[in-house]
């Protein structure tokens, strides 16, 4: 299980960052949140299985945090 930062806008979810630790992912998310506006989408921290290209494997993940 790894931790990812995703940006969701309408029906599109983009993985921006993947990390081995939740702390590292949350740190990235906190920094990225300051760069985005509400029009950019919803920024979230998730835990999931990721493939080598940082795509979520399957449709299962756990939502850990959301920045609004």
XYZ file of C-alpha atoms in Angstrom:
68
model
C 0.000 0.000 0.000
C 1.297 3.435 -0.932
C 0.027 6.970 -0.432
C -0.974 9.242 -3.260
C -2.049 12.820 -3.830
C -4.843 13.137 -6.360
C -6.523 16.074 -8.031
C -10.160 15.496 -8.991
C -12.022 17.822 -11.310
C -15.460 16.799 -12.543
C -15.059 13.157 -13.683
C -11.267 13.205 -13.971
C -8.925 12.005 -11.214
C -5.213 12.660 -11.736
C -2.490 11.180 -9.529
C 0.001 13.982 -8.863
C 2.315 12.266 -6.399
C 2.950 8.822 -4.873
C 4.947 8.109 -1.725
C 5.845 5.215 0.542
C 4.847 7.228 3.638
C 1.713 9.108 4.610
C 3.789 11.918 6.138
C 5.621 12.551 2.860
C 2.378 12.532 0.868
C 0.666 14.896 3.329
C 3.642 17.267 3.173
C 3.408 17.347 -0.633
C -0.357 17.862 -0.422
C -0.011 20.780 2.005
C 2.444 22.496 -0.345
C 0.390 21.774 -3.469
C -2.784 23.062 -1.791
C -1.225 26.523 -1.556
C -0.607 26.538 -5.325
C -4.138 25.591 -6.399
C -7.447 27.418 -6.570
C -10.907 25.912 -6.058
C -11.396 25.975 -9.821
C -8.460 23.549 -10.197
C -10.358 20.734 -8.442
C -10.292 18.860 -5.147
C -6.931 17.749 -3.751
C -6.934 14.515 -1.749
C -4.562 12.126 0.014
C -5.391 8.461 -0.526
C -3.904 5.065 0.238
C -4.042 2.521 -2.582
C -2.086 0.053 -4.641
C -0.290 1.771 -7.537
C 1.364 0.310 -10.630
C 4.818 1.289 -11.905
C 3.322 4.288 -13.758
C 1.573 5.568 -10.588
C -1.905 4.580 -11.762
C -4.313 3.244 -9.125
C -4.716 -0.527 -9.479
C -8.421 -1.336 -9.617
C -11.015 1.036 -8.188
C -10.317 0.537 -4.501
C -8.654 3.195 -2.365
C -9.040 4.803 1.053
C -9.594 8.549 1.327
C -7.374 9.906 4.106
C -7.569 13.693 3.744
C -9.107 16.322 1.472
C -8.069 19.938 1.022
C -10.852 22.337 0.070
